[in-house]
Amino acid sequence: INVEILEMESGTYYLRVTGYEYGTSHGSTGTYSVSWAGDSGEDACPLPEIDVCVHLAWAGAARTGRIDAELQQANVTKTLNLIEAAAAAGCSRFIFSGSQAEYGHAQDGGMKSEDGPAEPVSEYGAAKLMFGRYAGSMIESYNQSGECRRPMRYVHMRLFSVYGPGDHAGSLVSTLLGNLAAACCSGFSFMMGF
């Protein structure tokens, strides 16, 4: 994906997004482009002011992508470009979906806590952590320099074991549910309680 922010002589900003690739659970893929700016800028529409940008996209969240350093670095770069676009659009809050992978593995069977150390063990976790650090500094710098149309706040959510349609079969929740279903079908009984 390519995000370009164009500033016209009048000080008005324009955004062009091209080359976004998409895929579906049925395997069909394609690309599309969105443009808020013409090539010359003469027929362009001004970049709309937005209140909040919620970033949930990240390539390579499944097994093989998690160890692909080049793919993960591209995610960081593209998402930093999105912050630049959000700043130009007057975004007041940038919400990013981090991951439990930023924490790494719990030691000695212990639990991870939100304020615990971040010690990622995959390129995916390291990239999410790196992005969060860059993003916070970048937005702070924009706010101090006045490069934002209005002050922006950065929110980094570290999501744990999200589950839903399209979840890959090797995820924690999918594996747990699959094992539980297999045990039930094999005649095992169990009790859950809190």
mmCIF file of C-alpha atoms in Angstrom:
data_model
loop_
_atom_site.group_PDB
_atom_site.id
_atom_site.type_symbol
_atom_site.label_atom_id
_atom_site.label_comp_id
_atom_site.label_asym_id
_atom_site.label_seq_id
_atom_site.Cartn_x
_atom_site.Cartn_y
_atom_site.Cartn_z
ATOM 1 C CA ILE A 1 0.000 0.000 0.000
ATOM 2 C CA ASN A 2 1.215 3.471 -0.735
ATOM 3 C CA VAL A 3 -0.012 6.511 1.185
ATOM 4 C CA GLU A 4 0.944 9.936 -0.110
ATOM 5 C CA ILE A 5 0.191 13.194 1.617
ATOM 6 C CA LEU A 6 0.235 16.136 -0.750
ATOM 7 C CA GLU A 7 0.285 19.729 0.426
ATOM 8 C CA MET A 8 -0.902 22.283 -2.071
ATOM 9 C CA GLU A 9 0.314 25.875 -2.187
ATOM 10 C CA SER A 10 -2.783 26.942 -0.284
ATOM 11 C CA GLY A 11 -1.726 24.828 2.709
ATOM 12 C CA THR A 12 -4.547 22.355 2.094
ATOM 13 C CA TYR A 13 -3.609 18.689 2.465
ATOM 14 C CA TYR A 14 -4.624 15.864 0.138
ATOM 15 C CA LEU A 15 -4.304 12.114 0.560
ATOM 16 C CA ARG A 16 -3.760 9.411 -2.061
ATOM 17 C CA VAL A 17 -3.878 5.718 -1.068
ATOM 18 C CA THR A 18 -3.028 3.149 -3.766
ATOM 19 C CA GLY A 19 -2.213 -0.521 -4.146
ATOM 20 C CA TYR A 20 -4.055 -1.979 -1.178
ATOM 21 C CA GLU A 21 -4.235 -5.753 -1.614
ATOM 22 C CA TYR A 22 -7.045 -7.693 -0.055
ATOM 23 C CA GLY A 23 -7.949 -11.325 0.396
ATOM 24 C CA THR A 24 -11.037 -13.140 1.582
ATOM 25 C CA SER A 25 -11.576 -16.371 3.461
ATOM 26 C CA HIS A 26 -12.635 -17.824 0.100
ATOM 27 C CA GLY A 27 -9.205 -17.151 -1.405
ATOM 28 C CA SER A 28 -10.137 -14.400 -3.838
ATOM 29 C CA THR A 29 -7.734 -11.481 -3.944
ATOM 30 C CA GLY A 30 -7.399 -8.180 -5.709
ATOM 31 C CA THR A 31 -6.234 -4.627 -5.366
ATOM 32 C CA TYR A 32 -7.976 -1.323 -5.173
ATOM 33 C CA SER A 33 -7.009 2.294 -4.955
ATOM 34 C CA VAL A 34 -8.580 5.217 -3.180
ATOM 35 C CA SER A 35 -7.630 8.740 -4.118
ATOM 36 C CA TRP A 36 -8.577 12.041 -2.598
ATOM 37 C CA ALA A 37 -6.130 13.835 -4.856
ATOM 38 C CA GLY A 38 -5.849 14.054 -8.618
ATOM 39 C CA ASP A 39 -2.422 13.710 -10.213
ATOM 40 C CA SER A 40 -2.160 17.451 -10.675
ATOM 41 C CA GLY A 41 -4.104 18.336 -7.548
ATOM 42 C CA GLU A 42 -6.380 20.587 -9.607
ATOM 43 C CA ASP A 43 -9.390 18.265 -9.374
ATOM 44 C CA ALA A 44 -8.593 17.119 -5.854
ATOM 45 C CA CYS A 45 -10.901 17.174 -2.876
ATOM 46 C CA PRO A 46 -9.351 18.369 0.397
ATOM 47 C CA LEU A 47 -8.390 15.723 2.909
ATOM 48 C CA PRO A 48 -11.345 15.442 5.313
ATOM 49 C CA GLU A 49 -10.774 16.206 8.980
ATOM 50 C CA ILE A 50 -11.072 13.047 11.055
ATOM 51 C CA ASP A 51 -11.495 12.681 14.803
ATOM 52 C CA VAL A 52 -10.141 9.181 15.429
ATOM 53 C CA CYS A 53 -8.072 6.697 13.435
ATOM 54 C CA VAL A 54 -8.428 3.083 14.620
ATOM 55 C CA HIS A 55 -5.681 0.937 13.085
ATOM 56 C CA LEU A 56 -6.483 -2.793 13.084
ATOM 57 C CA ALA A 57 -4.618 -3.927 9.938
ATOM 58 C CA TRP A 58 -1.287 -5.772 10.073
ATOM 59 C CA ALA A 59 0.056 -8.236 7.533
ATOM 60 C CA GLY A 60 1.713 -11.442 8.692
ATOM 61 C CA ALA A 61 -0.217 -12.143 11.876
ATOM 62 C CA ALA A 62 -0.360 -15.889 11.103
ATOM 63 C CA ARG A 63 2.446 -18.391 11.677
ATOM 64 C CA THR A 64 4.859 -17.826 8.772
ATOM 65 C CA GLY A 65 4.316 -14.075 8.679
ATOM 66 C CA ARG A 66 5.260 -13.769 12.331
ATOM 67 C CA ILE A 67 8.885 -14.648 11.551
ATOM 68 C CA ASP A 68 9.188 -12.599 8.343
ATOM 69 C CA ALA A 69 11.365 -9.634 9.356
ATOM 70 C CA GLU A 70 10.973 -7.835 6.029
ATOM 71 C CA LEU A 71 7.173 -8.078 6.115
ATOM 72 C CA GLN A 72 7.035 -6.897 9.719
ATOM 73 C CA GLN A 73 9.334 -3.919 9.003
ATOM 74 C CA ALA A 74 7.077 -2.985 6.073
ATOM 75 C CA ASN A 75 4.121 -2.992 8.497
ATOM 76 C CA VAL A 76 5.951 -0.543 10.759
ATOM 77 C CA THR A 77 6.844 1.787 7.878
ATOM 78 C CA LYS A 78 3.333 1.769 6.391
ATOM 79 C CA THR A 79 1.705 2.401 9.746
ATOM 80 C CA LEU A 80 4.052 5.311 10.473
ATOM 81 C CA ASN A 81 2.912 6.708 7.106
ATOM 82 C CA LEU A 82 -0.655 6.368 8.332
ATOM 83 C CA ILE A 83 0.168 8.461 11.417
ATOM 84 C CA GLU A 84 1.515 11.148 9.104
ATOM 85 C CA ALA A 85 -1.743 11.066 7.129
ATOM 86 C CA ALA A 86 -3.788 11.140 10.341
ATOM 87 C CA ALA A 87 -1.844 14.184 11.565
ATOM 88 C CA ALA A 88 -2.463 15.950 8.249
ATOM 89 C CA ALA A 89 -6.176 15.127 8.562
ATOM 90 C CA GLY A 90 -6.424 16.697 12.007
ATOM 91 C CA CYS A 91 -6.895 13.393 13.817
ATOM 92 C CA SER A 92 -7.163 13.877 17.576
ATOM 93 C CA ARG A 93 -6.637 10.236 18.562
ATOM 94 C CA PHE A 94 -4.700 7.373 16.905
ATOM 95 C CA ILE A 95 -5.681 3.970 18.327
ATOM 96 C CA PHE A 96 -3.378 1.078 17.473
ATOM 97 C CA SER A 97 -4.003 -2.640 17.948
ATOM 98 C CA GLY A 98 -0.893 -4.081 19.528
ATOM 99 C CA SER A 99 -0.540 -7.702 20.595
ATOM 100 C CA GLN A 100 0.250 -9.962 23.521
ATOM 101 C CA ALA A 101 3.216 -11.025 21.340
ATOM 102 C CA GLU A 102 4.933 -7.815 22.476
ATOM 103 C CA TYR A 103 5.346 -9.354 25.940
ATOM 104 C CA GLY A 104 6.926 -12.643 24.863
ATOM 105 C CA HIS A 105 6.584 -15.814 26.928
ATOM 106 C CA ALA A 106 5.732 -15.895 30.623
ATOM 107 C CA GLN A 107 8.525 -17.318 32.744
ATOM 108 C CA ASP A 108 8.023 -20.337 35.025
ATOM 109 C CA GLY A 109 4.361 -20.717 34.073
ATOM 110 C CA GLY A 110 3.621 -17.268 35.428
ATOM 111 C CA MET A 111 1.194 -14.713 34.129
ATOM 112 C CA LYS A 112 2.002 -11.643 32.087
ATOM 113 C CA SER A 113 0.773 -8.317 33.363
ATOM 114 C CA GLU A 114 0.152 -5.101 31.489
ATOM 115 C CA ASP A 115 2.933 -3.305 33.299
ATOM 116 C CA GLY A 116 5.387 -6.199 32.925
ATOM 117 C CA PRO A 117 8.448 -6.096 30.675
ATOM 118 C CA ALA A 118 8.013 -6.364 26.908
ATOM 119 C CA GLU A 119 10.296 -9.159 25.674
ATOM 120 C CA PRO A 120 8.997 -10.253 22.250
ATOM 121 C CA VAL A 121 10.254 -13.546 20.809
ATOM 122 C CA SER A 122 8.941 -13.110 17.244
ATOM 123 C CA GLU A 123 9.481 -10.552 14.491
ATOM 124 C CA TYR A 124 5.737 -9.849 14.728
ATOM 125 C CA GLY A 125 5.875 -8.995 18.429
ATOM 126 C CA ALA A 126 9.092 -6.996 18.014
ATOM 127 C CA ALA A 127 7.591 -4.985 15.142
ATOM 128 C CA LYS A 128 4.414 -4.167 17.086
ATOM 129 C CA LEU A 129 6.523 -3.072 20.065
ATOM 130 C CA MET A 130 8.892 -1.044 17.852
ATOM 131 C CA PHE A 131 5.978 0.660 16.143
ATOM 132 C CA GLY A 132 4.466 1.647 19.487
ATOM 133 C CA ARG A 133 7.700 3.275 20.586
ATOM 134 C CA TYR A 134 8.175 5.105 17.281
ATOM 135 C CA ALA A 135 4.531 6.161 17.146
ATOM 136 C CA GLY A 136 4.521 7.650 20.624
ATOM 137 C CA SER A 137 7.662 9.675 19.877
ATOM 138 C CA MET A 138 6.452 10.706 16.436
ATOM 139 C CA ILE A 139 3.109 11.961 17.709
ATOM 140 C CA GLU A 140 4.738 13.765 20.641
ATOM 141 C CA SER A 141 7.082 15.472 18.183
ATOM 142 C CA TYR A 142 4.168 16.432 15.902
ATOM 143 C CA ASN A 143 2.275 17.866 18.861
ATOM 144 C CA GLN A 144 5.259 19.911 20.089
ATOM 145 C CA SER A 145 6.166 21.225 16.646
ATOM 146 C CA GLY A 146 2.617 22.125 15.668
ATOM 147 C CA GLU A 147 2.780 19.869 12.570
ATOM 148 C CA CYS A 148 -0.623 18.407 13.488
ATOM 149 C CA ARG A 149 -3.759 20.307 12.515
ATOM 150 C CA ARG A 150 -4.759 19.732 16.152
ATOM 151 C CA PRO A 151 -3.120 17.809 19.038
ATOM 152 C CA MET A 152 -3.202 14.027 18.674
ATOM 153 C CA ARG A 153 -3.220 11.391 21.417
ATOM 154 C CA TYR A 154 -1.728 7.920 20.860
ATOM 155 C CA VAL A 155 -3.475 4.846 22.348
ATOM 156 C CA HIS A 156 -1.712 1.471 22.154
ATOM 157 C CA MET A 157 -3.962 -1.493 22.973
ATOM 158 C CA ARG A 158 -2.266 -4.844 23.506
ATOM 159 C CA LEU A 159 -4.931 -7.347 22.553
ATOM 160 C CA PHE A 160 -4.849 -10.874 23.954
ATOM 161 C CA SER A 161 -6.189 -13.910 22.074
ATOM 162 C CA VAL A 162 -8.778 -12.242 19.893
ATOM 163 C CA TYR A 163 -11.094 -14.824 18.329
ATOM 164 C CA GLY A 164 -13.632 -14.748 15.533
ATOM 165 C CA PRO A 165 -14.389 -15.639 11.920
ATOM 166 C CA GLY A 166 -11.217 -16.032 9.873
ATOM 167 C CA ASP A 167 -9.043 -16.851 12.879
ATOM 168 C CA HIS A 168 -6.232 -19.195 11.852
ATOM 169 C CA ALA A 169 -6.413 -22.793 13.061
ATOM 170 C CA GLY A 170 -3.191 -22.574 15.089
ATOM 171 C CA SER A 171 -4.253 -19.675 17.305
ATOM 172 C CA LEU A 172 -4.597 -20.211 21.046
ATOM 173 C CA VAL A 173 -8.408 -20.008 21.133
ATOM 174 C CA SER A 174 -8.922 -22.087 17.963
ATOM 175 C CA THR A 175 -6.553 -24.778 19.259
ATOM 176 C CA LEU A 176 -8.233 -24.833 22.679
ATOM 177 C CA LEU A 177 -11.723 -25.083 21.179
ATOM 178 C CA GLY A 178 -10.603 -27.788 18.735
ATOM 179 C CA ASN A 179 -9.006 -29.851 21.503
ATOM 180 C CA LEU A 180 -12.043 -29.394 23.718
ATOM 181 C CA ALA A 181 -14.390 -30.506 20.923
ATOM 182 C CA ALA A 182 -12.197 -33.549 20.191
ATOM 183 C CA ALA A 183 -12.169 -34.522 23.876
ATOM 184 C CA CYS A 184 -15.964 -34.227 24.107
ATOM 185 C CA CYS A 185 -16.432 -36.332 20.958
ATOM 186 C CA SER A 186 -14.093 -38.982 22.411
ATOM 187 C CA GLY A 187 -16.260 -39.431 25.498
ATOM 188 C CA PHE A 188 -14.174 -37.448 27.985
ATOM 189 C CA SER A 189 -16.130 -35.554 30.581
ATOM 190 C CA PHE A 190 -14.990 -32.391 32.223
ATOM 191 C CA MET A 191 -16.219 -29.632 34.472
ATOM 192 C CA MET A 192 -15.513 -25.934 34.126
ATOM 193 C CA GLY A 193 -16.008 -23.563 36.967
ATOM 194 C CA PHE A 194 -14.970 -20.199 38.203
#
